[in-house]
mmCIF file of C-alpha atoms in Angstrom:
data_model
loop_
_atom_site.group_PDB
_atom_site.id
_atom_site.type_symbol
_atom_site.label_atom_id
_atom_site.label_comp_id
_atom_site.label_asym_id
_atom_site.label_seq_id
_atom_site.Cartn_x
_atom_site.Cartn_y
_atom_site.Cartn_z
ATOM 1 C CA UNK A 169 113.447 19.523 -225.250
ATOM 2 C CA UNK A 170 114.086 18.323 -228.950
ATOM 3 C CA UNK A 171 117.448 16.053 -228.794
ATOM 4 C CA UNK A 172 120.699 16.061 -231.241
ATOM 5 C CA UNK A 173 121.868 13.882 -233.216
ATOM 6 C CA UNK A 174 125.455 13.287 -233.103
ATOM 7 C CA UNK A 175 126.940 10.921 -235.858
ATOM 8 C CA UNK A 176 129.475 8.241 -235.391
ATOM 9 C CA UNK A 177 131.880 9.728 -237.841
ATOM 10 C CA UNK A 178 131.356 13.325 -236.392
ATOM 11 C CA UNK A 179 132.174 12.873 -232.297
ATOM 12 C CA UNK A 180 131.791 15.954 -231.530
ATOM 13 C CA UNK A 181 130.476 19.633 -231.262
ATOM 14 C CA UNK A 182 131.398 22.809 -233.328
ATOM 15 C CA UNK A 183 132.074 25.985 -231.261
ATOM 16 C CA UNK A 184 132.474 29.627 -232.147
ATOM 17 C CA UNK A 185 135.919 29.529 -232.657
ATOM 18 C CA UNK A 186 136.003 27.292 -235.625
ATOM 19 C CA UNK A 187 137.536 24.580 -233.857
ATOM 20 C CA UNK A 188 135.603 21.636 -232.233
ATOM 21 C CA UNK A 189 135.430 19.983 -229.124
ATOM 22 C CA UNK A 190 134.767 15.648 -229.123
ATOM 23 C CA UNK A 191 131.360 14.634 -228.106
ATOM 24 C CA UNK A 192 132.710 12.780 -224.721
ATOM 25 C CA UNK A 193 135.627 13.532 -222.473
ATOM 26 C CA UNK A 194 137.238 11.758 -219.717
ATOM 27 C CA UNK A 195 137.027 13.729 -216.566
ATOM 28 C CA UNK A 196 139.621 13.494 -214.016
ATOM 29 C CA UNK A 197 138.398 15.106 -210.721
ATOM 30 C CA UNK A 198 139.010 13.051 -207.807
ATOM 31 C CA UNK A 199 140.769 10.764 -209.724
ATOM 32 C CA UNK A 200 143.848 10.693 -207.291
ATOM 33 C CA UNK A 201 146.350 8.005 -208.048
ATOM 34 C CA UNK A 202 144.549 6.666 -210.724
ATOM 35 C CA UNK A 203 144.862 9.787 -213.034
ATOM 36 C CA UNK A 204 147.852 8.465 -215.135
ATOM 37 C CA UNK A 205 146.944 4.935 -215.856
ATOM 38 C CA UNK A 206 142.860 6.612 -216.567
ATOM 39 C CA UNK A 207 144.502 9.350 -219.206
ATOM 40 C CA UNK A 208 146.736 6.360 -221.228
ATOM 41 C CA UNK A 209 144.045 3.927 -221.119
ATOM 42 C CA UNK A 210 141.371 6.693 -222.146
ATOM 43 C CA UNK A 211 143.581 7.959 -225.079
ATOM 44 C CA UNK A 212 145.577 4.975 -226.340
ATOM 45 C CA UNK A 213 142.960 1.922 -225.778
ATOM 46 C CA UNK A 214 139.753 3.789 -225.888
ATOM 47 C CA UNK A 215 139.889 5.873 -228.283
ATOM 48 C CA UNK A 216 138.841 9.522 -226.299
ATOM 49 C CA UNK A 217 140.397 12.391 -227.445
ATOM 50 C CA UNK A 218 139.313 14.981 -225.358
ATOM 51 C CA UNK A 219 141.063 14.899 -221.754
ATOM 52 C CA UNK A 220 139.652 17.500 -219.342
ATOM 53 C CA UNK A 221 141.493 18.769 -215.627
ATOM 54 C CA UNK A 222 142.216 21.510 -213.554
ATOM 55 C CA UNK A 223 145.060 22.508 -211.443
ATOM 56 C CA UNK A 224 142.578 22.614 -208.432
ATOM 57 C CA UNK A 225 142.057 18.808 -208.765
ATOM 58 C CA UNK A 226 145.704 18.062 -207.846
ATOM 59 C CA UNK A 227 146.629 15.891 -211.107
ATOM 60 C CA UNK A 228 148.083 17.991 -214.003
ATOM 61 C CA UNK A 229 151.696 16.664 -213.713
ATOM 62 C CA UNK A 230 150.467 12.807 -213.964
ATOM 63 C CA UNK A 231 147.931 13.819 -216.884
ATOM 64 C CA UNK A 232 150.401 15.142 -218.059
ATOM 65 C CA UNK A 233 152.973 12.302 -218.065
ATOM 66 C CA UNK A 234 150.344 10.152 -220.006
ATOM 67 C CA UNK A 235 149.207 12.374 -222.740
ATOM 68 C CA UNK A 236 153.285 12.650 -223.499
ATOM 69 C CA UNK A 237 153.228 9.005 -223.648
ATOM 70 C CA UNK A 238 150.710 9.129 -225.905
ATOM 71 C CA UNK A 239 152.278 11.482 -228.150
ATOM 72 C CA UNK A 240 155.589 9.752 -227.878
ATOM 73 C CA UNK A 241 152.903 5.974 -228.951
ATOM 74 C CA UNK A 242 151.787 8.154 -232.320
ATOM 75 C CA UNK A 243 148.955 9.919 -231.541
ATOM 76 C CA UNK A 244 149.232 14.005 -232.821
ATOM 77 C CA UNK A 245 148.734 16.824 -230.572
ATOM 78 C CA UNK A 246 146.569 18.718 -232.680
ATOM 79 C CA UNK A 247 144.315 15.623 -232.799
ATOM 80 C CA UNK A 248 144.028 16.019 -228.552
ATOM 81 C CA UNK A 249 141.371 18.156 -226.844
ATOM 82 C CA UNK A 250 143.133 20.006 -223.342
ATOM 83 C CA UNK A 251 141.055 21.309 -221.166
ATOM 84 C CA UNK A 252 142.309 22.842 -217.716
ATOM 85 C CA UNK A 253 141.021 25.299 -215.183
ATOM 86 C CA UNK A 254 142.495 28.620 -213.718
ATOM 87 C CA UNK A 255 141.656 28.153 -209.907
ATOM 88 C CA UNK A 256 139.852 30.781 -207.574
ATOM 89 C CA UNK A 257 143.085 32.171 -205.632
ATOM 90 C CA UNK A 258 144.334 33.056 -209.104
ATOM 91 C CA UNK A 259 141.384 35.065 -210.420
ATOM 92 C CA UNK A 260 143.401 38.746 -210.270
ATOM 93 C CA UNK A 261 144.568 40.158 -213.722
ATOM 94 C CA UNK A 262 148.640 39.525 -212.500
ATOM 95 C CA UNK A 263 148.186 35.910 -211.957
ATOM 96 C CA UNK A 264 146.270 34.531 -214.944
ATOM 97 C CA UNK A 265 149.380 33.961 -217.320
ATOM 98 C CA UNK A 266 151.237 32.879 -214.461
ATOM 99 C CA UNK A 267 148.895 30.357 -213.662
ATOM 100 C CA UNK A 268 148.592 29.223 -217.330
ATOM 101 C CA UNK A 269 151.956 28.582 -217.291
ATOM 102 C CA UNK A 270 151.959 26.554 -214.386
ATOM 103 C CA UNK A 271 149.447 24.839 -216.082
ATOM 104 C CA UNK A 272 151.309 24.298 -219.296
ATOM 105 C CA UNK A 273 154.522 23.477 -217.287
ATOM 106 C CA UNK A 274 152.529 20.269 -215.291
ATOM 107 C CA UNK A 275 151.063 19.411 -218.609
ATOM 108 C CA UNK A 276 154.143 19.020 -220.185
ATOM 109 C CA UNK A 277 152.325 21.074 -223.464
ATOM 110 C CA UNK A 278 152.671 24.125 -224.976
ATOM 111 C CA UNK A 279 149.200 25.516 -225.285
ATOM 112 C CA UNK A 280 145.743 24.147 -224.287
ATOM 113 C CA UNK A 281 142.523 23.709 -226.360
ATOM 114 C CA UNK A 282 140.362 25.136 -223.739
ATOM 115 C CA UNK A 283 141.224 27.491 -220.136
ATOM 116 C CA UNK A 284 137.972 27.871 -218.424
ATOM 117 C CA UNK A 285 137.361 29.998 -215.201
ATOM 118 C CA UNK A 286 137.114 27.204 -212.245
ATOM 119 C CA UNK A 287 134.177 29.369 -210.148
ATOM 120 C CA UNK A 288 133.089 33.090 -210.620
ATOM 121 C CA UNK A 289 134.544 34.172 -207.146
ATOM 122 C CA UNK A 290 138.085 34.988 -206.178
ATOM 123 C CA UNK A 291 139.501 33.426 -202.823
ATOM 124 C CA UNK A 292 142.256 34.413 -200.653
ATOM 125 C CA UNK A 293 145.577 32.234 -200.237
ATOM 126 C CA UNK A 294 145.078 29.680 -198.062
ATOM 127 C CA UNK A 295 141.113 30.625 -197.722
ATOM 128 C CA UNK A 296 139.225 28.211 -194.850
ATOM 129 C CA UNK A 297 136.794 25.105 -196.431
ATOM 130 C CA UNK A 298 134.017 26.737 -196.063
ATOM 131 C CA UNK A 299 135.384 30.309 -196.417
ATOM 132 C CA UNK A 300 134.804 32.675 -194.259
ATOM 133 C CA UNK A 301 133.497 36.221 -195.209
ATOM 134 C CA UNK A 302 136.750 37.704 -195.375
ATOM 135 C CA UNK A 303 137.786 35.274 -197.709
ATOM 136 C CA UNK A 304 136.008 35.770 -200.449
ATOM 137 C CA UNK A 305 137.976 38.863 -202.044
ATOM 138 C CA UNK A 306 136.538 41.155 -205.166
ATOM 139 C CA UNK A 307 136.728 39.599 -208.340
ATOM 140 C CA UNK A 308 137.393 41.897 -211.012
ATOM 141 C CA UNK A 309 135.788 39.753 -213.938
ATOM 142 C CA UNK A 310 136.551 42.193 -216.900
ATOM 143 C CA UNK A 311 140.018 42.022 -215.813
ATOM 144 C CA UNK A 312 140.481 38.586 -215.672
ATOM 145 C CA UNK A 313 138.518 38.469 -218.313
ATOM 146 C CA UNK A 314 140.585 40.958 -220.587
ATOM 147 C CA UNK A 315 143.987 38.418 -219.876
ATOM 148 C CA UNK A 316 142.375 35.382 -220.478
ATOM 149 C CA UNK A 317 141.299 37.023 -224.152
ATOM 150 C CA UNK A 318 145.321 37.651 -224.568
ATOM 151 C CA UNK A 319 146.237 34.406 -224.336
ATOM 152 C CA UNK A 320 143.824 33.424 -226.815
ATOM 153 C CA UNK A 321 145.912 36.006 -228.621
ATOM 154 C CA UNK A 322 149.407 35.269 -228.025
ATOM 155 C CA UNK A 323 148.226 31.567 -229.255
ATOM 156 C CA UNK A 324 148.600 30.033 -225.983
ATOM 157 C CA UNK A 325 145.115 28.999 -225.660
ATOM 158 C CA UNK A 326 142.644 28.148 -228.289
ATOM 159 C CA UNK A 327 139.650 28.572 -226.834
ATOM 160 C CA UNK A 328 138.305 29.918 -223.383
ATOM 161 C CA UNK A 329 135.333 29.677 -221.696
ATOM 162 C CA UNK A 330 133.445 29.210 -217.614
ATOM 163 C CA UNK A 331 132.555 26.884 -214.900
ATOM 164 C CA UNK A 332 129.570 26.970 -212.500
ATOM 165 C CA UNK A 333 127.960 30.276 -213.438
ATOM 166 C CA UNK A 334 125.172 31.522 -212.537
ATOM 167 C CA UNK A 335 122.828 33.626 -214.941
ATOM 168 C CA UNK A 336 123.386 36.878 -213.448
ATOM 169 C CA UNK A 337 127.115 36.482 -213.597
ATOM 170 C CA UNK A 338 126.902 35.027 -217.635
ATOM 171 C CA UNK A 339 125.126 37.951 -218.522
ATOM 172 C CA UNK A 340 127.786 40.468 -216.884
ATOM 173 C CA UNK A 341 130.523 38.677 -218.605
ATOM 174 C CA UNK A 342 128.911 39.040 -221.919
ATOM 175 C CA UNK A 343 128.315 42.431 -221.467
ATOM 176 C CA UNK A 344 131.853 43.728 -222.404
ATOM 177 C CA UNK A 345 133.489 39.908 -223.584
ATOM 178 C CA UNK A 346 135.455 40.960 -226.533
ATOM 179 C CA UNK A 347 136.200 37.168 -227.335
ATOM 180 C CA UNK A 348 132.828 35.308 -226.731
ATOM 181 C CA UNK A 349 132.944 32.207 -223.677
ATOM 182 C CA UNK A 350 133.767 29.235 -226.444
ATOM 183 C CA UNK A 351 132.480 26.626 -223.478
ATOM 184 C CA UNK A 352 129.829 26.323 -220.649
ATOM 185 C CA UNK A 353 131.108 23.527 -218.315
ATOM 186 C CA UNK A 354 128.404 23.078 -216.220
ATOM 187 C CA UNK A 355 127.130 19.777 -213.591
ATOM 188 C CA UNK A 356 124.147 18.716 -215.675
ATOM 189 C CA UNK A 357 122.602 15.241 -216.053
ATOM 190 C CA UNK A 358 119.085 13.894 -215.686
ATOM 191 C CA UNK A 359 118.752 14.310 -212.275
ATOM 192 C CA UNK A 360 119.870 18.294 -212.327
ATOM 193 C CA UNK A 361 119.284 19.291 -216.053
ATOM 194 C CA UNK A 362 120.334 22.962 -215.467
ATOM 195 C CA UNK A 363 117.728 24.245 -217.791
ATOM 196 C CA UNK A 364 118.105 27.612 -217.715
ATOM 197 C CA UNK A 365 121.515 27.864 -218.259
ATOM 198 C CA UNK A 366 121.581 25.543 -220.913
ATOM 199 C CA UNK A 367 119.243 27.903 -223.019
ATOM 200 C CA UNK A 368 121.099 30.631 -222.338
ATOM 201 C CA UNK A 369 124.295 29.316 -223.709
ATOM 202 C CA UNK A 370 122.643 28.136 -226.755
ATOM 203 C CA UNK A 371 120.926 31.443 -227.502
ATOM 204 C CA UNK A 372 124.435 33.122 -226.956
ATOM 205 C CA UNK A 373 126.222 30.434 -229.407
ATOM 206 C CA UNK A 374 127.962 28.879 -226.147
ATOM 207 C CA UNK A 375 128.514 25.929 -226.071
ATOM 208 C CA UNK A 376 128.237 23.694 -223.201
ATOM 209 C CA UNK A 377 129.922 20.236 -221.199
ATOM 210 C CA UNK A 378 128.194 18.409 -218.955
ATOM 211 C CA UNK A 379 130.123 17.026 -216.219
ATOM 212 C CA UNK A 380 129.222 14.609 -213.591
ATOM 213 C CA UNK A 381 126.893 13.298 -215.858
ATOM 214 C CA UNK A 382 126.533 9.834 -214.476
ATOM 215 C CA UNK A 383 124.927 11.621 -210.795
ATOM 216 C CA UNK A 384 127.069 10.328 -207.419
ATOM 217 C CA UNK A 385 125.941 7.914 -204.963
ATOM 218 C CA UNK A 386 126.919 10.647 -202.089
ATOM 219 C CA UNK A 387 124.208 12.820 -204.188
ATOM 220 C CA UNK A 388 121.978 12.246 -207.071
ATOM 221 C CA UNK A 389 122.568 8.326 -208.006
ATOM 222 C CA UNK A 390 121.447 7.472 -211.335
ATOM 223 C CA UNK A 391 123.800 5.118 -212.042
ATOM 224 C CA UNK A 392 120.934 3.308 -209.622
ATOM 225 C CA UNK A 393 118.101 5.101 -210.733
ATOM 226 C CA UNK A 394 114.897 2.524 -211.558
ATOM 227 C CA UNK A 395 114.291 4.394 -215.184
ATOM 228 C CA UNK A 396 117.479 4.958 -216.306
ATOM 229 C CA UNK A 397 117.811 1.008 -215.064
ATOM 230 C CA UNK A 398 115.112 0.409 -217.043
ATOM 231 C CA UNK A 399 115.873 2.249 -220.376
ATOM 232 C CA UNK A 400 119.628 0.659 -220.198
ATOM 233 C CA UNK A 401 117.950 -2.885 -220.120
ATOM 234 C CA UNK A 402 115.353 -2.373 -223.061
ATOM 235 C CA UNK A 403 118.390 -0.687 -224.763
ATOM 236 C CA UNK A 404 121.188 -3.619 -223.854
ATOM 237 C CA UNK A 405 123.479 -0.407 -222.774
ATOM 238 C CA UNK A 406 124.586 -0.044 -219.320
ATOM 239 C CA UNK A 407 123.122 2.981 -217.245
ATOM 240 C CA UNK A 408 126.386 4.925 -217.782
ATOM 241 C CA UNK A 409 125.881 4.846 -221.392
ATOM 242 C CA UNK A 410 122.576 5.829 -221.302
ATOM 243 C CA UNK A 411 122.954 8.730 -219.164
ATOM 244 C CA UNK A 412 126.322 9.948 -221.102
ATOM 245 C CA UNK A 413 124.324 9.463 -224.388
ATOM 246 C CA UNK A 414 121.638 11.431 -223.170
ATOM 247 C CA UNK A 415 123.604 14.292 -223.093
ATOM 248 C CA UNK A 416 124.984 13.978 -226.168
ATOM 249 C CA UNK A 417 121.569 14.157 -227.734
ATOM 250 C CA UNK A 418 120.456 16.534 -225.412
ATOM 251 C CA UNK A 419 123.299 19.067 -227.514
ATOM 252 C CA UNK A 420 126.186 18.746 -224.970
ATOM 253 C CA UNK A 421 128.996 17.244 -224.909
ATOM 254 C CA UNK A 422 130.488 15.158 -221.549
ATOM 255 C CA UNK A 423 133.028 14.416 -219.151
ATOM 256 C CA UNK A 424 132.377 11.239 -217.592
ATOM 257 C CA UNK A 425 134.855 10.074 -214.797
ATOM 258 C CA UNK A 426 136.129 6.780 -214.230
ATOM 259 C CA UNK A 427 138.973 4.636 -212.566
ATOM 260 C CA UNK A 428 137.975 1.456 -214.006
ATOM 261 C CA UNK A 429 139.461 0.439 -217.671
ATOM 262 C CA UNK A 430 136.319 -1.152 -218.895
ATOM 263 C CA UNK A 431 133.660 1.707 -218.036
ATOM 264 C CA UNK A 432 136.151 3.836 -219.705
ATOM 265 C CA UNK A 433 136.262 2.057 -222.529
ATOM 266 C CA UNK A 434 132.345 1.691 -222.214
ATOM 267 C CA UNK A 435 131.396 5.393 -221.700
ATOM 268 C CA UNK A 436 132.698 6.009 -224.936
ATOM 269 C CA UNK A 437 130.566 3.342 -226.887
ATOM 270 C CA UNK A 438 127.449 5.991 -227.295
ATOM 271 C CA UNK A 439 127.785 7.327 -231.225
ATOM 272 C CA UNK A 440 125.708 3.914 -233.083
ATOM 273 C CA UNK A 441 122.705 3.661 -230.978
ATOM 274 C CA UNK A 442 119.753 6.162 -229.967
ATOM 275 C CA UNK A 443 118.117 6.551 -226.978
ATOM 276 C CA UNK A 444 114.372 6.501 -228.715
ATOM 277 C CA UNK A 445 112.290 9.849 -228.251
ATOM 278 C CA UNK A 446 109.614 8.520 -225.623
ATOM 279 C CA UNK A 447 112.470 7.524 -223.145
ATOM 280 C CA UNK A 448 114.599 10.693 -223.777
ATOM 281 C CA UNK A 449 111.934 13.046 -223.171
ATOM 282 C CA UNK A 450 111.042 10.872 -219.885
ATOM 283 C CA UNK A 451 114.729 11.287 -219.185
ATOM 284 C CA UNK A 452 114.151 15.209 -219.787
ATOM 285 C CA UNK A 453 111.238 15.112 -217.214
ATOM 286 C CA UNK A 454 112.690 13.325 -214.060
ATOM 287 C CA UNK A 455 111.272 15.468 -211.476
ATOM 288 C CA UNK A 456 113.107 15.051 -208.354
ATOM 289 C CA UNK A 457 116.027 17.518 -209.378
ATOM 290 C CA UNK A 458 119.277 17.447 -207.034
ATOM 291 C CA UNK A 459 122.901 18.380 -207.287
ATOM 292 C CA UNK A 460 125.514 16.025 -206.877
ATOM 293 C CA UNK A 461 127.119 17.103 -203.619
ATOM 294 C CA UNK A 462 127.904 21.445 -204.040
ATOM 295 C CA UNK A 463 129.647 20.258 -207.928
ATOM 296 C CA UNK A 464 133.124 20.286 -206.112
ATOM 297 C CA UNK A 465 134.533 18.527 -202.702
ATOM 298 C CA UNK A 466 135.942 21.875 -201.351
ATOM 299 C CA UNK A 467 134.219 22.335 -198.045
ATOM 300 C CA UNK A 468 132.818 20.770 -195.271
ATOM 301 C CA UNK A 469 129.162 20.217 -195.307
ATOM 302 C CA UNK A 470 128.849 20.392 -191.627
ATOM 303 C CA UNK A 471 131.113 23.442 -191.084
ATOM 304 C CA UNK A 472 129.660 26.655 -189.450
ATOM 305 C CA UNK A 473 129.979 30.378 -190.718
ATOM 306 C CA UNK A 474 128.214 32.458 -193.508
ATOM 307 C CA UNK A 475 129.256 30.090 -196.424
ATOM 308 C CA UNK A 476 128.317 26.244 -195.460
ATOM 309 C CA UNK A 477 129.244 24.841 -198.644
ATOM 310 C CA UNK A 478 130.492 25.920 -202.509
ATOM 311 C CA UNK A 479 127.248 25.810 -203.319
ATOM 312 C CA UNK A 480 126.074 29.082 -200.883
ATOM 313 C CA UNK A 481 129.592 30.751 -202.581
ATOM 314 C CA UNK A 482 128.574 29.814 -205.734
ATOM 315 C CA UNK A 483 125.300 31.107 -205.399
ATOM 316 C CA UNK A 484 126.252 34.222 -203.394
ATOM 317 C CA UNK A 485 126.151 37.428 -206.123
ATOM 318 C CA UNK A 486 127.896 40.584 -206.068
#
């Protein structure tokens, strides 16, 4: 796969929309307690300006706290990135604004930059980890589809987009999308490059963010990984940069999640340096391919019943 340039004074990507999206992201799933202090280190010392969460992870009201203390420290709105997600009990034409709202009301903002559909399958309230059958309820995607467009048009959101789908589900939604997915958020990193996907959102002018792009030691641990270990050293990078710089020249842009003030400040450090073509393309040809976890702690591994994990939902079609 050729790789993309990215340049220092550029951080970031165009999309369809006109606006743009910057190059790397701080991701805040499973960040817990640490969200706030993460957010106002990531915006005010680090320079990110592209914050992405989802009401699903729990978080939105202490995000939310720090990117108003970052506006209130000088930094403009306009010059932030938002991105949130509308969760899977929501996914019913009635309860997108309503959700959006929530959204905007735990933000503490008035619109977002980006609203992207958490999973393509609706859940019941209060649905079992792993769901059961009856659980899983229709999920009328033109529908949802159709509100999420008027918010784009009533200026509450700027751009929309999807999480975690799968080919066959892409395709439907572009079949009667009257406002093209902006953004493909996707788990995609060395170790589960998501290929086919990938080239499907670039032949449809979608573009897409990696996240978990660093693997997890519960999963796929690159962080760990002998060749990205090696290519960091040769490099003088840490394995964290490599792998979040990778996907930058790979044509994505990333969400990398940390706790810790100095790999946040580090992740970003990726736009004067290249990873040289002979180690990218080994990069682009690990072969033992593995998701981290099912892309979202939601369900127990070890349960019983017709869905196991996310992943079986996830992959489950209509």
């Amino acid at each position: 796969m050729a790789q993309l340039k990215v340049s220092r004074e550029e951080k970031g990507f165009g999309l369809r929309s006109g606006h743009r999206i910057p190059a790397v992201g701080l991701g805040t799933w499973r960040a817990g307690s640490q969200a706030s202090d993460s957010v106002f280190t990531a915006i005010l010392q680090a320079g990110y300006r592209h914050i992405d969460t989802a009401w699903q992870y729990g978080v939105q009201e202490e995000v939310g706290h720090s990117i108003q203390a970052a506006l209130q420290a000088g930094i403009e709105r306009k010059d932030l990135f938002v991105t949130s997600k509308i969760w899977c009990t929501e996914l019913s034409p009635d309860r997108v604004r309503p959700a959006l709202m929530n959204t905007l009301q735990e933000l503490k903002l008035d619109y977002l930059d980006l609203y992207l559909i958490h999973w393509p399958f609706r859940l019941k309230e209060g649905a079992d980890r792993p769901p059961k059958a009856g659980d899983i309820l229709d999920f009328d995607m033109e529908g949802v589809w159709r509100e999420m467009e008027n918010l784009v048009k009533d200026k509450l959101v700027r751009d929309i987009g999807i999480c975690n789908f799968t080919l066959s589900k892409l395709n439907k939604l572009l079949s009667f999308a009257q406002i093209m997915p902006s953004v493909c958020q996707m788990e995609m990193h060395p170790g589960w490059r998501n290929d086919k996907i990938l080239e499907a959102c670039k032949r449809n002018g979608i573009h897409v963010t990696a996240y978990s792009p660093l693997g997890s030691q519960e999963g796929r641990d690159l962080i760990h990984d002998p060749l990205v270990q090696m290519i960091a050293g040769k490099l003088n990078k840490s394995p964290g940069q490599v792998l979040v710089k990778w996907a930058i020249q790979r044509g994505t842009s990333v969400i990398p999640k940390s706790g810790n003030p100095d790999r946040i400040k580090e992740n970003i450090m990726v736009f004067d340096w290249e990873i040289p073509e002979q180690d990218f393309q080994a990069l682009c040809h690990i072969t033992d391919q593995k998701r981290v976890l099912d892309g979202e702690e939601l369900f127990v591994n070890k349960a019983e019943g017709p869905f196991r994990s996310v992943a079986d939902v996830w992959d489950h079609e209509d």
